[in-house]
Coordinates of C-alpha atoms in Angstrom, one line a residue:
M1 CA -8.8 -30.2 26.2
R2 CA -8.5 -26.5 27.0
H3 CA -10.2 -26.5 30.3
Q4 CA -9.4 -23.4 32.5
K5 CA -7.4 -21.8 29.7
K6 CA -9.1 -18.4 29.1
T7 CA -6.1 -16.5 27.6
I8 CA -7.1 -14.7 24.4
K9 CA -4.2 -15.3 22.1
L10 CA -5.2 -13.0 19.2
G11 CA -3.0 -15.0 16.9
R12 CA 0.2 -13.6 18.3
T13 CA 3.1 -14.8 20.3
A14 CA 3.3 -14.1 24.0
E15 CA 5.8 -11.2 23.7
H16 CA 3.8 -9.6 20.9
R17 CA 0.6 -10.0 22.7
K18 CA 1.9 -8.4 25.9
A19 CA 3.3 -5.4 24.0
L20 CA 0.0 -5.0 22.1
L21 CA -2.1 -5.0 25.3
A22 CA 0.2 -2.7 27.1
N23 CA 0.1 -0.2 24.3
Q24 CA -3.7 -0.4 24.1
V25 CA -4.0 0.3 27.9
C26 CA -1.7 3.3 27.6
S27 CA -3.8 4.7 24.7
L28 CA -6.9 4.1 26.8
I29 CA -5.3 6.0 29.7
E30 CA -4.3 8.9 27.5
H31 CA -7.4 9.3 25.3
Q32 CA -10.1 7.9 27.7
R33 CA -11.7 5.9 24.8
I34 CA -10.2 3.9 22.0
K35 CA -11.8 2.1 19.0
T36 CA -10.6 -1.4 18.2
T37 CA -11.9 -4.8 17.3
L38 CA -14.2 -6.6 19.7
A39 CA -11.7 -9.4 20.4
K40 CA -8.9 -6.9 21.3
A41 CA -11.3 -4.9 23.5
K42 CA -12.2 -8.0 25.5
A43 CA -8.5 -8.8 25.9
V44 CA -7.7 -5.3 27.0
R45 CA -10.4 -5.1 29.7
P46 CA -8.8 -7.4 32.3
L47 CA -5.4 -5.7 32.1
A48 CA -6.9 -2.2 32.3
E49 CA -9.0 -3.0 35.4
R50 CA -6.0 -4.7 37.0
M51 CA -4.0 -1.5 36.5
V52 CA -6.8 0.6 38.1
T53 CA -6.7 -1.7 41.1
L54 CA -3.0 -1.1 41.5
G55 CA -3.6 2.7 41.1
K56 CA -6.1 2.6 43.9
N57 CA -3.5 0.9 46.1
G58 CA -1.1 3.8 45.5
S59 CA 2.0 2.2 47.1
I60 CA 5.5 2.3 45.6
H61 CA 5.4 -1.4 45.0
A62 CA 2.0 -1.1 43.1
R63 CA 3.5 1.7 41.0
R64 CA 6.5 -0.4 40.1
T65 CA 4.3 -3.3 39.2
A66 CA 2.2 -1.1 36.9
L67 CA 5.3 0.3 35.3
A68 CA 6.6 -3.2 34.6
A69 CA 3.4 -4.1 32.7
L70 CA 2.8 -0.8 30.9
R71 CA 6.4 0.3 30.3
Q72 CA 5.5 4.1 30.0
K73 CA 6.1 6.4 32.9
N74 CA 3.7 9.1 31.7
A75 CA 0.8 6.6 31.5
V76 CA 1.5 5.2 35.0
R77 CA 1.7 8.7 36.4
K78 CA -1.7 9.7 34.9
L79 CA -3.2 6.4 36.0
F80 CA -2.2 6.8 39.7
D81 CA -2.9 10.6 39.8
D82 CA -6.1 11.0 37.7
I83 CA -7.9 7.8 36.7
A84 CA -7.6 5.7 39.9
P85 CA -8.9 8.4 42.3
R86 CA -12.0 8.9 40.1
S87 CA -12.9 5.2 40.6
A88 CA -12.2 5.2 44.4
E89 CA -15.8 4.4 45.3
R90 CA -16.3 1.8 42.5
N91 CA -15.5 -1.9 43.3
G92 CA -14.6 -3.2 39.9
G93 CA -16.2 -2.7 36.5
Y94 CA -14.1 0.3 35.6
T95 CA -14.4 -0.1 31.8
R96 CA -17.3 -0.3 29.3
I97 CA -17.4 -1.9 25.9
V98 CA -19.8 -0.5 23.3
K99 CA -20.3 -2.6 20.1
L100 CA -20.2 -0.7 16.8
G101 CA -21.0 -3.4 14.3
H102 CA -18.8 -4.7 11.5
R103 CA -16.3 -2.6 9.5
K104 CA -16.5 -2.5 5.8
S105 CA -13.1 -3.9 4.7
D106 CA -13.1 -7.3 6.4
S107 CA -16.4 -7.3 8.3
A108 CA -14.5 -7.6 11.7
P109 CA -16.7 -6.6 14.6
M110 CA -15.6 -3.2 16.0
A111 CA -16.1 -1.7 19.5
F112 CA -15.3 1.2 21.8
I113 CA -13.7 0.6 25.1
E114 CA -13.8 3.5 27.6
W115 CA -13.7 4.3 31.3
V116 CA -17.0 4.3 33.0
D117 CA -16.2 7.4 35.0
M118 CA -14.7 9.4 32.1
A119 CA -17.8 11.5 31.4
E120 CA -17.0 13.9 34.3
V121 CA -13.5 14.6 33.0
L122 CA -13.9 14.7 29.3
E123 CA -12.8 18.1 28.0
E124 CA -15.1 19.8 25.5
K125 CA -13.4 20.6 22.2
P126 CA -13.2 24.4 21.6
A127 CA -15.5 25.7 18.9
K128 CA -13.7 26.4 15.7
E129 CA -13.3 30.1 15.1
P130 CA -14.3 31.3 11.6
K131 CA -11.3 31.9 9.5
A132 CA -10.5 35.5 8.9
K133 CA -10.9 36.6 5.3
K134 CA -7.8 37.2 3.4
K135 CA -6.8 40.8 3.1
E136 CA -7.4 42.3 -0.3
A137 CA -4.1 42.6 -2.1
E138 CA -3.1 46.2 -2.2
P139 CA -2.2 47.6 -5.6
K140 CA 1.5 47.8 -6.0
P141 CA 2.8 51.3 -6.9
Q142 CA 3.6 51.4 -10.5
Q143 CA 7.2 52.2 -11.2
T144 CA 7.4 55.1 -13.5
E145 CA 9.9 54.5 -16.2
P146 CA 12.0 57.5 -17.3
Q147 CA 10.8 58.8 -20.6
Q148 CA 13.4 58.3 -23.3
T149 CA 13.7 61.4 -25.4
E150 CA 14.1 60.5 -29.1
P151 CA 16.6 62.6 -31.0
Q152 CA 14.8 64.9 -33.4
Q153 CA 15.6 64.2 -37.0
T154 CA 16.6 67.3 -38.8
E155 CA 15.3 67.6 -42.3
P156 CA 17.9 68.4 -45.0
E157 CA 17.7 71.9 -46.4
Q158 CA 16.0 72.2 -49.8
T159 CA 17.5 74.1 -52.6
E160 CA 15.7 76.9 -54.4
P161 CA 14.6 74.8 -57.5
E162 CA 13.2 72.1 -55.2
R163 CA 11.2 74.6 -53.2
A164 CA 9.6 76.0 -56.3
E165 CA 8.5 72.5 -57.4
S166 CA 7.0 71.7 -54.0
E167 CA 5.0 74.9 -54.1
K168 CA 3.5 74.0 -57.5
E169 CA 2.4 70.6 -56.3
E170 CA -0.2 71.6 -53.7
P171 CA -2.3 68.8 -52.1
V172 CA -6.0 68.6 -53.0
T173 CA -8.1 69.9 -50.1
E174 CA -11.1 68.0 -48.6
E175 CA -13.6 70.7 -49.8
E176 CA -12.6 70.1 -53.4
Q177 CA -13.0 66.3 -53.0
T178 CA -16.6 66.8 -51.5
A179 CA -17.5 69.2 -54.3
E180 CA -17.2 66.5 -57.0
P181 CA -20.6 64.9 -57.5
S182 CA -20.6 61.2 -56.8
A183 CA -22.2 59.0 -59.5
P184 CA -25.4 57.3 -58.4
A185 CA -25.0 53.7 -57.7
E186 CA -26.6 51.5 -60.4
E187 CA -29.5 49.3 -59.2
P188 CA -28.9 45.6 -59.8
K189 CA -31.1 44.3 -62.6
P190 CA -33.4 41.4 -61.6
K191 CA -32.2 38.1 -62.9
K192 CA -34.4 36.3 -65.2
R193 CA -35.5 32.9 -63.9
R194 CA -35.1 30.1 -66.2
W195 CA -37.4 27.1 -65.7
F196 CA -35.9 23.8 -66.5
G197 CA -37.8 21.9 -69.0
R198 CA -39.3 25.0 -70.6
K199 CA -37.9 27.0 -73.5
P200 CA -37.8 30.8 -73.0
S201 CA -40.4 32.8 -74.9
D202 CA -37.7 34.4 -77.1
E203 CA -36.6 31.1 -78.5
K204 CA -40.2 30.1 -79.6

């Protein structure tokens, strides 16, 4: 029978369980609130409250005992300097568990675990400033390409008989073309309809 055996094993070995709970308490000290499963939250609560009791003691021996359990110097420093003094007038009950219902993936019950006295110290997140609009792209100065001068083609000199022939063949001007009367366009004759099954009147 398991009488007087209240250790929550969480399906892990002793070494794994100690490391898990120590990391959870360090995260709780750093972030003031963590979201985890309900079983882990209930397992974290006794260790977290024991660490606050050591922090309220404030002796070197208590600090070394907390460091042996949590294994992180920064977390122990914040615990003794910030969190423990806030709960100086409170005799136990330093944490709170808030149930959140079941998560979608495996329907495990979820919960928040947080410090009871954290509301006084929570920092408000700065409001997000509207992003500045992107500067309009300035038109790039167009590079002027140097104009390439084409060599002028020199026409060959014409001989005297060729000049006389070119003078005779003068082009027809536009006035002469407009003077010629244009023939009226013939109107299309209406097509005779032929009814199928009837003979035309000419054939009768």
